[in-house]
mmCIF file of C-alpha atoms in Angstrom:
data_model
loop_
_atom_site.group_PDB
_atom_site.id
_atom_site.type_symbol
_atom_site.label_atom_id
_atom_site.label_comp_id
_atom_site.label_asym_id
_atom_site.label_seq_id
_atom_site.Cartn_x
_atom_site.Cartn_y
_atom_site.Cartn_z
ATOM 1 C CA MET A 141 0.000 0.000 0.000
ATOM 2 C CA CYS A 142 1.257 3.450 -0.889
ATOM 3 C CA SER A 143 2.493 4.983 2.346
ATOM 4 C CA SER A 144 1.724 8.509 3.447
ATOM 5 C CA ASP A 145 5.502 8.990 3.953
ATOM 6 C CA LEU A 146 6.124 8.164 0.290
ATOM 7 C CA LEU A 147 3.428 10.564 -0.884
ATOM 8 C CA ALA A 148 4.710 13.311 1.444
ATOM 9 C CA THR A 149 8.236 12.852 0.062
ATOM 10 C CA LEU A 150 7.025 12.929 -3.546
ATOM 11 C CA ARG A 151 4.982 16.062 -2.904
ATOM 12 C CA ARG A 152 8.043 17.681 -1.327
ATOM 13 C CA VAL A 153 10.548 16.808 -4.091
ATOM 14 C CA VAL A 154 8.323 17.075 -7.181
ATOM 15 C CA LYS A 155 7.938 20.678 -8.268
ATOM 16 C CA PRO A 156 4.425 22.160 -8.240
ATOM 17 C CA GLY A 157 2.681 21.167 -11.459
ATOM 18 C CA GLY A 158 5.060 18.213 -11.829
ATOM 19 C CA ILE A 159 3.836 14.665 -12.209
ATOM 20 C CA ILE A 160 3.469 11.970 -9.557
ATOM 21 C CA ALA A 161 2.847 8.400 -10.718
ATOM 22 C CA ILE A 162 2.135 5.557 -8.310
ATOM 23 C CA GLY A 163 1.358 1.922 -9.041
ATOM 24 C CA ASP A 164 -0.272 0.075 -6.176
ATOM 25 C CA ILE A 165 -2.754 -2.570 -5.179
ATOM 26 C CA TYR A 166 -6.236 -1.807 -3.905
ATOM 27 C CA ARG A 167 -9.074 -3.872 -2.518
ATOM 28 C CA HIS A 168 -12.268 -4.446 -4.419
ATOM 29 C CA ASP A 169 -15.138 -2.526 -2.918
ATOM 30 C CA THR A 170 -17.417 -5.510 -2.443
ATOM 31 C CA VAL A 171 -19.838 -6.547 0.261
ATOM 32 C CA GLN A 172 -17.919 -9.705 1.115
ATOM 33 C CA GLN A 173 -14.385 -8.867 2.203
ATOM 34 C CA SER A 174 -11.440 -10.872 3.405
ATOM 35 C CA ALA A 175 -10.184 -9.549 6.740
ATOM 36 C CA GLN A 176 -6.570 -9.622 5.546
ATOM 37 C CA TRP A 177 -7.251 -6.917 2.936
ATOM 38 C CA GLN A 178 -9.276 -4.510 5.100
ATOM 39 C CA ASP A 179 -6.301 -2.157 5.559
ATOM 40 C CA LEU A 180 -5.939 -1.678 1.805
ATOM 41 C CA PRO A 181 -7.720 1.283 0.244
ATOM 42 C CA THR A 182 -10.488 0.925 -2.296
ATOM 43 C CA LEU A 183 -9.676 2.223 -5.774
ATOM 44 C CA ALA A 184 -11.448 5.516 -5.030
ATOM 45 C CA GLN A 185 -9.493 5.941 -1.787
ATOM 46 C CA LEU A 186 -6.188 5.129 -3.502
ATOM 47 C CA VAL A 187 -6.861 7.614 -6.310
ATOM 48 C CA GLU A 188 -7.780 10.375 -3.869
ATOM 49 C CA SER A 189 -4.720 9.757 -1.682
ATOM 50 C CA VAL A 190 -2.365 9.941 -4.669
ATOM 51 C CA ARG A 191 -4.188 12.890 -6.264
ATOM 52 C CA GLY A 192 -4.221 14.937 -3.066
ATOM 53 C CA ASN A 193 -4.892 18.516 -4.151
ATOM 54 C CA GLY A 194 -3.548 17.908 -7.661
ATOM 55 C CA ASP A 195 -5.373 16.937 -10.819
ATOM 56 C CA LEU A 196 -5.894 13.341 -11.832
ATOM 57 C CA LEU A 197 -4.251 12.882 -15.245
ATOM 58 C CA GLU A 198 -4.420 9.143 -15.837
ATOM 59 C CA LEU A 199 -5.812 5.996 -14.294
ATOM 60 C CA ILE A 200 -4.750 2.617 -15.643
ATOM 61 C CA THR A 201 -6.334 -0.314 -13.873
ATOM 62 C CA ALA A 202 -5.399 -3.901 -14.599
ATOM 63 C CA SER A 203 -8.206 -6.098 -15.832
ATOM 64 C CA ILE A 204 -8.536 -9.518 -14.265
ATOM 65 C CA ASP A 205 -6.989 -10.983 -17.442
ATOM 66 C CA GLU A 206 -3.965 -8.669 -17.124
ATOM 67 C CA TRP A 207 -3.646 -9.451 -13.420
ATOM 68 C CA ASP A 208 -3.793 -13.183 -14.210
ATOM 69 C CA SER A 209 -1.194 -12.787 -16.964
ATOM 70 C CA TYR A 210 1.119 -10.974 -14.547
ATOM 71 C CA TYR A 211 0.981 -13.903 -12.152
ATOM 72 C CA ALA A 212 1.100 -16.499 -14.929
ATOM 73 C CA LEU A 213 4.486 -15.124 -15.964
ATOM 74 C CA GLN A 214 5.734 -15.891 -12.456
ATOM 75 C CA TRP A 215 4.291 -19.403 -12.638
ATOM 76 C CA ARG A 216 5.942 -19.939 -16.013
ATOM 77 C CA ALA A 217 9.302 -18.760 -14.648
ATOM 78 C CA ALA A 218 8.931 -21.094 -11.656
ATOM 79 C CA ALA A 219 8.081 -24.028 -13.937
ATOM 80 C CA HIS A 220 11.145 -23.266 -16.054
ATOM 81 C CA TRP A 221 13.364 -23.122 -12.968
ATOM 82 C CA LYS A 222 11.931 -26.395 -11.640
ATOM 83 C CA LYS A 223 12.565 -28.132 -14.975
ATOM 84 C CA HIS A 224 16.230 -27.127 -15.003
ATOM 85 C CA HIS A 225 17.169 -27.324 -11.313
ATOM 86 C CA ARG A 226 15.977 -30.694 -10.052
ATOM 87 C CA ASP A 227 19.344 -31.277 -8.319
ATOM 88 C CA ASP A 228 19.309 -27.968 -6.455
ATOM 89 C CA PRO A 229 19.286 -28.438 -2.656
ATOM 90 C CA GLU A 230 16.468 -25.861 -2.438
ATOM 91 C CA TYR A 231 14.351 -27.602 -5.081
ATOM 92 C CA ASP A 232 11.707 -29.058 -2.739
ATOM 93 C CA SER A 233 11.430 -25.850 -0.731
ATOM 94 C CA PHE A 234 11.142 -23.782 -3.917
ATOM 95 C CA CYS A 235 8.429 -26.048 -5.321
ATOM 96 C CA GLN A 236 6.451 -25.797 -2.095
ATOM 97 C CA ARG A 237 6.709 -21.987 -2.006
ATOM 98 C CA ALA A 238 5.762 -21.722 -5.686
ATOM 99 C CA ASP A 239 2.684 -23.899 -5.137
ATOM 100 C CA GLN A 240 1.684 -21.942 -2.028
ATOM 101 C CA SER A 241 2.124 -18.643 -3.865
ATOM 102 C CA ARG A 242 -0.076 -19.769 -6.761
ATOM 103 C CA LEU A 243 -2.822 -21.002 -4.438
ATOM 104 C CA PHE A 244 -2.641 -17.833 -2.356
ATOM 105 C CA TYR A 245 -3.146 -15.713 -5.465
ATOM 106 C CA LEU A 246 -6.038 -17.806 -6.760
ATOM 107 C CA ASN A 247 -7.840 -18.144 -3.418
ATOM 108 C CA ASP A 248 -6.882 -15.095 -1.371
ATOM 109 C CA GLU A 249 -5.755 -12.301 -3.697
ATOM 110 C CA ARG A 250 -7.585 -12.582 -7.007
ATOM 111 C CA PRO A 251 -11.110 -12.313 -5.558
ATOM 112 C CA PHE A 252 -10.264 -9.302 -3.386
ATOM 113 C CA ILE A 253 -7.501 -7.104 -4.817
ATOM 114 C CA SER A 254 -6.315 -5.573 -8.074
ATOM 115 C CA TRP A 255 -3.650 -3.186 -9.395
ATOM 116 C CA SER A 256 -3.757 0.338 -10.713
ATOM 117 C CA VAL A 257 -1.404 3.108 -11.813
ATOM 118 C CA ILE A 258 -2.460 6.633 -10.859
ATOM 119 C CA VAL A 259 -0.885 9.713 -12.441
ATOM 120 C CA ALA A 260 -1.592 13.135 -10.980
ATOM 121 C CA THR A 261 -0.132 16.621 -10.874
ATOM 122 C CA ASN A 262 1.602 17.835 -7.760
ATOM 123 C CA ALA A 263 -0.378 20.778 -6.386
#
C-alpha cells in the first residue's frame, strides 16, 4: 500500500505542477471482504490519496486478465526453474513456495484485490 511517507516525500521533491505516478494494489469494494485486505484502500481511496490537491491525469487499472497474466508469468518462470534445477538443494522448498504462492493468489488475492497506476499533478 502506498504509504503517506512516500506521498509526502514525492509532494516535497516534485515541483508544483510536476507529475506523480504511483502503481499500487487496492481492494475491491465488495460486500464480502477478506479480513486480511481490510487495511488496503479501495480504488477511489487510492486515487484520492495519490491525487491529493492535484489533478488526476491518468488511471490505468489492470483487468482480471492482465492481473492473471502478470501472475502467470511468475508461474511460467517457476516451472522453467523447476525443470532445469531438479538437483538444487532448495528444489523441494522452492516447489512448495511456488505452489503456495499460486494457491494464495487464486484463493486469497484474485477475488479481493487488483492493481492500478495513478498519475496526478503535484499541487
